[in-house]
Short mmCIF file of C-alpha atoms and ligand atoms in Angstrom, two decimals:
data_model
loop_
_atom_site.label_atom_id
_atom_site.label_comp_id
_atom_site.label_asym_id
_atom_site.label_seq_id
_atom_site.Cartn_x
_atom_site.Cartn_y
_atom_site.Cartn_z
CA UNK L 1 0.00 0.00 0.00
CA UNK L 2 1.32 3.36 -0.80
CA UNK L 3 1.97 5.65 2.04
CA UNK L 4 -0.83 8.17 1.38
CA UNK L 5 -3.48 5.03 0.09
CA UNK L 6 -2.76 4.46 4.11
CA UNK L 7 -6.57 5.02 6.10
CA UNK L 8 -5.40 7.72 8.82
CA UNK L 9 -7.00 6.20 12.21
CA UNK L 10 -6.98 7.14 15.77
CA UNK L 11 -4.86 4.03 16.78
CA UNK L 12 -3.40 1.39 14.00
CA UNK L 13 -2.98 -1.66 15.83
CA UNK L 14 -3.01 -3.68 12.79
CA UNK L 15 -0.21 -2.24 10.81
CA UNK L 16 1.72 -2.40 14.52
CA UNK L 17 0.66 -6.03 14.36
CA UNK L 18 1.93 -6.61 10.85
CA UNK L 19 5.32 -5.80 11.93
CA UNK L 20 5.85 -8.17 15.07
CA UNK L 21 3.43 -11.04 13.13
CA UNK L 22 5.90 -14.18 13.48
CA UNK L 23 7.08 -13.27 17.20
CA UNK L 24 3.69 -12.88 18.14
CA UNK L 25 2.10 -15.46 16.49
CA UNK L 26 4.46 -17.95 17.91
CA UNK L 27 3.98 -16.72 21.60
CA UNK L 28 0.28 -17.54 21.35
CA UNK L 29 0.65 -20.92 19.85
CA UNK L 30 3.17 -21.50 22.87
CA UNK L 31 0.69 -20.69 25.29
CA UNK L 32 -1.99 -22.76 23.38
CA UNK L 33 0.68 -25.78 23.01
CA UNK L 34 1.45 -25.67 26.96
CA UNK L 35 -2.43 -25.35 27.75
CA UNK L 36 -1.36 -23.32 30.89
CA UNK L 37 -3.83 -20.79 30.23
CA UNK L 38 -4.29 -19.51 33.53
CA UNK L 39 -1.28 -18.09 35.44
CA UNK L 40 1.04 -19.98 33.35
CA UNK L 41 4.37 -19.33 33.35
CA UNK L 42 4.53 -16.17 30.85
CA UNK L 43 2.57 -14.12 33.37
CA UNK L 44 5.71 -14.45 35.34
CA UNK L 45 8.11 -13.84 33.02
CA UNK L 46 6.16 -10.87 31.53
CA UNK L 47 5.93 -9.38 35.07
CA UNK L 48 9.64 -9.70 36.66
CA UNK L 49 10.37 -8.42 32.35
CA UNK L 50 7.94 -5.25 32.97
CA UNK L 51 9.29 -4.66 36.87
CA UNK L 52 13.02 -4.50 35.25
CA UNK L 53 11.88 -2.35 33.14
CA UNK L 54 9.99 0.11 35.37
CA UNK L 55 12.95 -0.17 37.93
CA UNK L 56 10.72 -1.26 40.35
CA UNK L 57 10.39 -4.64 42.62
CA UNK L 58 7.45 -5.95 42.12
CA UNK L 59 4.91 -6.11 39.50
CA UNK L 60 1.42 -8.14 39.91
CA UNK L 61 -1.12 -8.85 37.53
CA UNK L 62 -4.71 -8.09 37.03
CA UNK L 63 -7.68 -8.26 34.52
CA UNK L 64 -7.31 -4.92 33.22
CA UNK L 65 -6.91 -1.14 34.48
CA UNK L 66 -9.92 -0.70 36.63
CA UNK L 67 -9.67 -3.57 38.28
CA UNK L 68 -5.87 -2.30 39.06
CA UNK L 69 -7.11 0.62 40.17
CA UNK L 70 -9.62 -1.28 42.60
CA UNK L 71 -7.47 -3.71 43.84
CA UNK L 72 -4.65 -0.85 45.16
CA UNK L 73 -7.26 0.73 46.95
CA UNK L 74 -8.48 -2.55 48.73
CA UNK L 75 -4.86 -3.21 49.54
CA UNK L 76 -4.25 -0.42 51.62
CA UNK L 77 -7.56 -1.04 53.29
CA UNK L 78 -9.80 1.85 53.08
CA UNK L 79 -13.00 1.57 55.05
CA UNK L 80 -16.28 3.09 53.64
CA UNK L 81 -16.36 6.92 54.43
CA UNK L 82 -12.61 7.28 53.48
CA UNK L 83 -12.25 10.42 51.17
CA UNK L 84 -9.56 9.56 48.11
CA UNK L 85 -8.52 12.75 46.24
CA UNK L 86 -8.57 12.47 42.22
CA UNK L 87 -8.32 14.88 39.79
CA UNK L 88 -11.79 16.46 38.72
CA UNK L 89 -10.35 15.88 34.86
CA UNK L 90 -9.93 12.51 33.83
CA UNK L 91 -11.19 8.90 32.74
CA UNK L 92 -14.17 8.00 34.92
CA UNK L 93 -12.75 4.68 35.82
CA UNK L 94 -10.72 6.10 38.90
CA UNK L 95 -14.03 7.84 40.32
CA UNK L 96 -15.70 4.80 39.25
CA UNK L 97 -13.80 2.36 41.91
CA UNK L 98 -13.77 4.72 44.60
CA UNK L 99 -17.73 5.11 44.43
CA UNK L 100 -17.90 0.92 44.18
CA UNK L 101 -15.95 0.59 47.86
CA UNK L 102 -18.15 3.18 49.36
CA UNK L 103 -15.08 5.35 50.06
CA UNK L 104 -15.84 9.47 48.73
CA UNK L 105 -14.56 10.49 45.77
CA UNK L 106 -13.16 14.06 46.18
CA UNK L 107 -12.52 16.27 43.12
CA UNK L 108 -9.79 18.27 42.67
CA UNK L 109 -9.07 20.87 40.31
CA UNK L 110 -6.14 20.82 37.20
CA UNK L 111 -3.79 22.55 35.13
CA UNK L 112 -4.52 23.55 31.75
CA UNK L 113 -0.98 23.40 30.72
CA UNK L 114 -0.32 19.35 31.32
CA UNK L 115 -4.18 18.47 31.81
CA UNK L 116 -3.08 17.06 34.92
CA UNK L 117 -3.83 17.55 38.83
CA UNK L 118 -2.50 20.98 39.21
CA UNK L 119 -1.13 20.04 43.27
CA UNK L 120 -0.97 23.72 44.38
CA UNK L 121 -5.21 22.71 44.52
CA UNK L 122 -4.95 19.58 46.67
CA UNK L 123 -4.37 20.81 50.07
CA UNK L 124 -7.55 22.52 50.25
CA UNK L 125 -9.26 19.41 49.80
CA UNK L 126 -7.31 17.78 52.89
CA UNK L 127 -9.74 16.94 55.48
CA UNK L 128 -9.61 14.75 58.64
CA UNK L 129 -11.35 12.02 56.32
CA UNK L 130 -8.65 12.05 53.68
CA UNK L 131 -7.00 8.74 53.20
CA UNK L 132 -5.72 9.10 49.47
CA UNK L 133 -4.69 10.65 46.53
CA UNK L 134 -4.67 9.34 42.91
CA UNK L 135 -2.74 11.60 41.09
CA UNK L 136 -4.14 10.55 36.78
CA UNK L 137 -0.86 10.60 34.59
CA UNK L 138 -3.39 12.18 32.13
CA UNK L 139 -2.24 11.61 27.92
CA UNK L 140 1.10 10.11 28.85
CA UNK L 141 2.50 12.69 31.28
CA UNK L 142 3.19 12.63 34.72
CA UNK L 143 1.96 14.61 37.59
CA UNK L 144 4.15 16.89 39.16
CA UNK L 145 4.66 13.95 42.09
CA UNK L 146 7.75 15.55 44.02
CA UNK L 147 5.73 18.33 45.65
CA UNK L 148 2.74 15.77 45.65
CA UNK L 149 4.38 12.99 47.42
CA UNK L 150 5.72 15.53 49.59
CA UNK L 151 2.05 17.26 50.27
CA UNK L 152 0.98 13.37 51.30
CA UNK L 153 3.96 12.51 53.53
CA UNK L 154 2.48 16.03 55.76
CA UNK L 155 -0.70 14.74 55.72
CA UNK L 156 0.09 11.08 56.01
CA UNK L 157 -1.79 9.81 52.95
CA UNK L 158 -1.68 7.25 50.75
CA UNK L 159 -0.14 7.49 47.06
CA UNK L 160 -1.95 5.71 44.60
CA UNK L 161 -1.03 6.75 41.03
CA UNK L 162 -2.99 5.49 37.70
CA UNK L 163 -0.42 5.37 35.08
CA UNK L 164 -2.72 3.46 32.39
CA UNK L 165 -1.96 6.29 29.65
CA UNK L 166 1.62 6.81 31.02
CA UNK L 167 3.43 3.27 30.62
CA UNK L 168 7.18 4.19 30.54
CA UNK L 169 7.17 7.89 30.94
CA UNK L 170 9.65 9.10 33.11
CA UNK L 171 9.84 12.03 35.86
CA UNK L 172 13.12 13.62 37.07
CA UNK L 173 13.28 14.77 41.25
CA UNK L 174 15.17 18.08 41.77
CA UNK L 175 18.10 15.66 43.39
CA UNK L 176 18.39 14.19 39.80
CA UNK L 177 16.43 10.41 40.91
CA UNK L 178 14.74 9.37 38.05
CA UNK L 179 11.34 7.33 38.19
CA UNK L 180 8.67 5.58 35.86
CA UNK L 181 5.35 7.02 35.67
CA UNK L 182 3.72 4.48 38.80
CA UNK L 183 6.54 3.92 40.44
CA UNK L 184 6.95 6.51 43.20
CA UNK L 185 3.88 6.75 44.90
CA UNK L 186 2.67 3.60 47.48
CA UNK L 187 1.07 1.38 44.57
CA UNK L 188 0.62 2.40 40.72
CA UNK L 189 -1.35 1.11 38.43
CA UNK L 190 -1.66 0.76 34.31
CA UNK L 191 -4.07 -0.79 31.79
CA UNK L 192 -2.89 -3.08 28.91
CA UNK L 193 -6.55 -2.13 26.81
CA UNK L 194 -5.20 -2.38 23.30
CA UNK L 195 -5.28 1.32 22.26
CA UNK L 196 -2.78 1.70 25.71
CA UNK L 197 1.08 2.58 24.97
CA UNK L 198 1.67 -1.13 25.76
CA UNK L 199 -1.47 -2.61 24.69
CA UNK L 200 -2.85 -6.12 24.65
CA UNK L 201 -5.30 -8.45 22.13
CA UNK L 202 -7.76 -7.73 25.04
CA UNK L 203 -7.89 -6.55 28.61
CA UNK L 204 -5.29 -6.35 31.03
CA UNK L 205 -4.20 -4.87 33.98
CA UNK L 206 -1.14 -4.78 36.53
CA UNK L 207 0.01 -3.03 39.60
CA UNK L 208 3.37 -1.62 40.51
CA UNK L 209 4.97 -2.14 44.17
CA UNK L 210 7.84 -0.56 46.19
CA UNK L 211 6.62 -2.57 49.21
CA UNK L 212 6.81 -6.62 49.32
CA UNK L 213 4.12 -6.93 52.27
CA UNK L 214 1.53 -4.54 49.90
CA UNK L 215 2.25 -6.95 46.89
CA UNK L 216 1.60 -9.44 48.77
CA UNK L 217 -1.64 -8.31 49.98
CA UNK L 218 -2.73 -7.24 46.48
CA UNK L 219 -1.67 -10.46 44.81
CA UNK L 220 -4.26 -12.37 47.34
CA UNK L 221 -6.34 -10.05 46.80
CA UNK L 222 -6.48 -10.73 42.77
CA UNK L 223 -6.97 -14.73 44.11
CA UNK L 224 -10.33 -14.08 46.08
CA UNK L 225 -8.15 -13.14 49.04
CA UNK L 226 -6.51 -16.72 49.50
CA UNK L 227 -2.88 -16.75 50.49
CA UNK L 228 -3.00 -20.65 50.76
CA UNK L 229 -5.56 -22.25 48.41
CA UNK L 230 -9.29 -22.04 50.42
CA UNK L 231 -7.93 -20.33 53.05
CA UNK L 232 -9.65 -16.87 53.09
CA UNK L 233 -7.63 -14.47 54.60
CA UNK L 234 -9.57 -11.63 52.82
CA UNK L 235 -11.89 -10.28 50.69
CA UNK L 236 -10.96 -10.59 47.76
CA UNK L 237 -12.09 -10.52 43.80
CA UNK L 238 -11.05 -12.74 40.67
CA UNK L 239 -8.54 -10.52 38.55
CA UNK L 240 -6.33 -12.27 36.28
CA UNK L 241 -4.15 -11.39 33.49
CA UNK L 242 -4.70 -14.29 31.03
CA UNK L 243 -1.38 -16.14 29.59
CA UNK L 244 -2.21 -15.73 26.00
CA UNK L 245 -2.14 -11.47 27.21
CA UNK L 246 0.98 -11.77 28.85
CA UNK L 247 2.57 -13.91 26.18
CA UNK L 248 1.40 -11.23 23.57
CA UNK L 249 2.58 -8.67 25.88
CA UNK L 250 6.22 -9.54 26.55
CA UNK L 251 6.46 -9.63 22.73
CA UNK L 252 5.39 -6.30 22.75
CA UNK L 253 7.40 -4.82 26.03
CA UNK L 254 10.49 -5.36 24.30
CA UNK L 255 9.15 -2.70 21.61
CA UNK L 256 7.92 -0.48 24.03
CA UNK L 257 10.82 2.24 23.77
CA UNK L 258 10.58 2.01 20.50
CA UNK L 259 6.87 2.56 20.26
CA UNK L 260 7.32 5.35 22.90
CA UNK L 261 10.10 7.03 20.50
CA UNK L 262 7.29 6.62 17.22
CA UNK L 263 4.99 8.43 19.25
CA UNK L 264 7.34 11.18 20.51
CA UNK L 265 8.77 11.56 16.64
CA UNK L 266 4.94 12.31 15.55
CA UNK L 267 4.41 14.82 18.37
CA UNK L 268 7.46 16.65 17.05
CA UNK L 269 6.25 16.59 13.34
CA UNK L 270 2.69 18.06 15.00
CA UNK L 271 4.58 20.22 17.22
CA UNK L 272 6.47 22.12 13.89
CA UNK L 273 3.67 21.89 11.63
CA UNK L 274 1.32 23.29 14.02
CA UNK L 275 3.77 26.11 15.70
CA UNK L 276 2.15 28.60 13.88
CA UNK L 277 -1.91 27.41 13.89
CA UNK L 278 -3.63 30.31 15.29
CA UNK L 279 -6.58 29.63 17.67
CA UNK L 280 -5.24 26.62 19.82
CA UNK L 281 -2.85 25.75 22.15
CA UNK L 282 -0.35 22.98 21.62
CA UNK L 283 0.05 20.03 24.59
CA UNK L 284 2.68 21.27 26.91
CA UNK L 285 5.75 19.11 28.10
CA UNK L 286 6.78 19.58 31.66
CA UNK L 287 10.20 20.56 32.45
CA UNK L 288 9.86 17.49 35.11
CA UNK L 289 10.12 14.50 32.60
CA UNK L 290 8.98 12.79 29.70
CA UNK L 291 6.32 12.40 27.80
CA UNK L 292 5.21 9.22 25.96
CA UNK L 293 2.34 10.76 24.18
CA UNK L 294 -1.01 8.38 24.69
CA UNK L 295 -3.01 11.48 23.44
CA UNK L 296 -1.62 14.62 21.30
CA UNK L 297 -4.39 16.74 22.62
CA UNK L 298 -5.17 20.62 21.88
CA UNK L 299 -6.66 23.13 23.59
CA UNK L 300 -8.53 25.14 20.58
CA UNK L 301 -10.34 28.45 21.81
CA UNK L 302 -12.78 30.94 21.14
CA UNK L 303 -15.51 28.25 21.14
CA UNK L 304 -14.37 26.75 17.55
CA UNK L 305 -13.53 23.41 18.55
CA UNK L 306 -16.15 21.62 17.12
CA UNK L 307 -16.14 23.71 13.91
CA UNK L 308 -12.66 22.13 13.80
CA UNK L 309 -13.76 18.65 14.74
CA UNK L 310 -16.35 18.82 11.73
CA UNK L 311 -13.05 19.95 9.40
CA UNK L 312 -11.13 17.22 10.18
CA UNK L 313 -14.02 14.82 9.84
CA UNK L 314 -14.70 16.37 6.45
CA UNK L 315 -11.23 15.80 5.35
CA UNK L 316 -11.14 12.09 6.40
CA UNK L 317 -8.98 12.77 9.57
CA UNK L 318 -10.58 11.60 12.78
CA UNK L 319 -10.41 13.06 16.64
CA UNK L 320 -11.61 12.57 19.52
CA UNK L 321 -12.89 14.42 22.55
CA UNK L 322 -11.18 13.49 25.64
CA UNK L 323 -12.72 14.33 27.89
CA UNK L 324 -16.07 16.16 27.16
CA UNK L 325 -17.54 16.52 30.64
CA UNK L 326 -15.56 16.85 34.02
CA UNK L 327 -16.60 14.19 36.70
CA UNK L 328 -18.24 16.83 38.81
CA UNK L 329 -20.52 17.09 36.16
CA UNK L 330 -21.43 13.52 35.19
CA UNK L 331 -24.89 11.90 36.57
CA UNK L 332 -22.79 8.99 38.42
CA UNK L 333 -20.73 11.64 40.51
CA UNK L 334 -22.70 14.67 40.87
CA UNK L 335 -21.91 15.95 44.16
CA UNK L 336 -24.09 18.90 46.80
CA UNK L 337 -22.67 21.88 45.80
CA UNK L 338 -20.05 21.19 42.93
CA UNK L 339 -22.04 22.53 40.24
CA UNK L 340 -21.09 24.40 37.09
CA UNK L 341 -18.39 26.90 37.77
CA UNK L 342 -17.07 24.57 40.67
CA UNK L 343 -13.81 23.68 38.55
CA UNK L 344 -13.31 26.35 35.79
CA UNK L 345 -9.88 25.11 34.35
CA UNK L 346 -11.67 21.54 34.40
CA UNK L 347 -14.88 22.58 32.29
CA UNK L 348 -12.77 25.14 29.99
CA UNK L 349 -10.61 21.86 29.20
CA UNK L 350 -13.82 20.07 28.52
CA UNK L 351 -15.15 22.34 26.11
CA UNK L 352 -11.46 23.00 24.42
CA UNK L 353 -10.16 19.74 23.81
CA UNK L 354 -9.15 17.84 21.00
CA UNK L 355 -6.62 14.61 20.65
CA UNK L 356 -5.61 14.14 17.16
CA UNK L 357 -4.44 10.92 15.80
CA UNK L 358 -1.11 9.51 17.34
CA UNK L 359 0.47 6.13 17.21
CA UNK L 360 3.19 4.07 16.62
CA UNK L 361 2.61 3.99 12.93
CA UNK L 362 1.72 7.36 11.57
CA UNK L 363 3.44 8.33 8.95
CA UNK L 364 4.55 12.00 8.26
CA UNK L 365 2.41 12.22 4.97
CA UNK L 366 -0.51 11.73 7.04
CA UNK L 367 0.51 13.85 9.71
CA UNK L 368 1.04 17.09 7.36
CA UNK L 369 -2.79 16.08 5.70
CA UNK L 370 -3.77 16.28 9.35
CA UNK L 371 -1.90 19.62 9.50
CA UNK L 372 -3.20 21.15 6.61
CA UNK L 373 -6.50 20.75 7.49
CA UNK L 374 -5.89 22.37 10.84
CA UNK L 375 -4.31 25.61 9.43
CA UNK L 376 -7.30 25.30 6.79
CA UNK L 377 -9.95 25.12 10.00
CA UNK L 378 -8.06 28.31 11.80
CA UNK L 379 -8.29 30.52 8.62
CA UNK L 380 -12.17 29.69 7.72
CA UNK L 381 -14.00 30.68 10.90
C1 PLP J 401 -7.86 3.11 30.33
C2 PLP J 401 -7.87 3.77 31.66
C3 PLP J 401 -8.29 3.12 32.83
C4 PLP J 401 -8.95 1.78 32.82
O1 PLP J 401 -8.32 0.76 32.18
P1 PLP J 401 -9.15 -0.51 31.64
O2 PLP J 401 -8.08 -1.50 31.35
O3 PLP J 401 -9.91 -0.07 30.45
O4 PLP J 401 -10.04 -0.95 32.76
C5 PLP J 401 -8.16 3.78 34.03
N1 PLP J 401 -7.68 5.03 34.10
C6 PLP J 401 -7.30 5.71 33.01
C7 PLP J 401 -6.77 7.08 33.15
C8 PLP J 401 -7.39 5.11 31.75
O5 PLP J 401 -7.03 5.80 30.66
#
């Protein structure tokens, strides 16, 4: 296929797919010729592989993202009533898990540049309740976590960071420490949903531990709570990562700089083609660390955003709108008082968003037919 015959999509798992085809292909039939479908021994391997490569000591499994999310929080044993701090701006899993324990979910305001928790807004949301904070690593950046971490060591609280768009993106302390996005607070968390930076062929999950005794806990918890078979030290839930997914994915985690560097190279050829588009605002990279890019997401203004959306679509380009309402504003999470106007930054984001395509194989004829249309939206308005 000729490059420009190439269908411009949000994610292209299949030409990803084409490329890693033989590797791949003979994992699965591995798994299939061992029959150990269920924690075989490529779950294993896949997890000590993915803790070496987050620098971290332990890494256990789980049936995707939310459930990751879920599981940290039923680690460190919050009791019903518990308020967990989460940005106000984000996917609604992390409210989502909170609301299922019966622990509060308590919104906190962001930062237009990064999209993330803006932390000079989390201390006011302290209260004698607090327990946690789970800091998003919103579109593949991190959240500033040194003065973070340091705001929860004060207040004695929990860190429990959801890194699902962040896989491998790195953030630099002022001493010069470097750590993976999910590795610095008390447990972190990722997805493996096939659109993630280190996707699978269908749902996964997996949590990230400093602390043996908490991986511990977590890893009974994924096994209905049983540390020796029926015995029940906990509650627990059933949350594995399936052995044909981990097979697939330690193919794919030995990519996963690469893929990171593919998705940084398109943000670049965005970044110059689109320095001079009038109208919108260009994702910010924090001084802090890297950024791996899950989302290359605009801000466009003056209330043209859709008008833009409708461009693109026109020209065969699509987008998306992540996110288009704030969780203080969704049905599920509506709290007394928070109503319009509670989180301004939040609900400007909301209404000013826009993630273009990005991925590990678009190509830079597609990008500058994405860019074109742009500049064309900006000038006809
Ligand atoms: C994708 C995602 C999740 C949930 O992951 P699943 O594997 O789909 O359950 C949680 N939080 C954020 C920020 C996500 O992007």
């Amino acid at each position: 296929m000729k490059e420009h015959d190439i269908p411009c999509q949000m994610v292209d798992l299949r030409r990803q797919y084409d490329k890693i085809r033989g590797e791949v292909n003979e994992a699965i039939q591995d798994v299939i010729d061992s029959a150990e479908f269920i924690n075989g021994t490529r779950v294993k391997t896949f997890c000590a592989n993915l803790a070496r490569y987050n620098a971290i000591p332990r890494v256990v499994p789980c049936a995707n993202g939310t459930d990751a999310l879920q599981i940290a929080l039923m680690t460190l044993g919050l009791q019903p009533g518990d308020e967990v701090i989460l940005p106000v701006f984000t996917y609604a899993a992390t409210a989502e898990v909170i609301a299922l324990l019966r622990l509060t979910p308590v919104f906190a305001e962001c930062e237009a540049g990064t999209f993330n928790l803006d932390v000079s807004r989390v201390e006011e949301k302290i209260t004698s309740r607090s327990r946690a904070i789970v800091p998003v690593h919103l579109f593949g950046q991190c959240a500033d976590m040194e003065p973070l971490l340091a705001l929860a060591r004060r207040h004695h609280l929990f860190v429990v960071e959801d890194a699902a768009q962040a896989i491998g993106a790195e953030y630099r302390f002022t001493d010069g420490r470097v750590a993976k996005a999910g590795c610095m607070g008390d447990i972190g968390t990722t997805s493996f949903f096939p659109s993630k930076n280190l996707g699978a062929y269908g749902d996964g999950g997996a949590l990230f531990f400093r602390d043996d005794a908490l991986a511990e806990r977590a890893t009974a918890i994924t096994n209905h709570g049983q540390r020796v078979k029926y015995h029940h030290d906990l509650v627990g839930c059933n949350s594995r990562l399936d052995t044909l997914q981990a097979a697939i994915l330690d193919v794919k985690l030995k990519y996963l700089d690469d893929y990171t560097r593919a998705r940084q190279a398109a943000a670049a050829a965005y970044d110059e083609r689109l320095a001079s588009l009038q109208g919108a605002t260009l994702p910010r990279r924090a001084a802090y660390g890297t950024h791996v890019f899950h989302q290359y997401t605009l801000r466009v203004h003056d209330g043209q955003r859709d008008a833009w959306q409708a461009r693109l679509k026109r020209d065969g380009i699509p987008s998306m709108i992540y996110y288009p309402l704030p969780l203080h504003l969704q049905h599920a999470y509506r709290q007394e008082g928070l109503g319009n106007g509670a989180f301004p930054v939040a609900e400007r984001l909301c209404e000013e968003v826009l993630s273009l395509p990005i991925h590990t194989e678009l190509t830079t004829g597609q990008i500058d037919k994405i860019a074109a249309s742009l500049h064309a939206a900006a000038q006809t308005r």
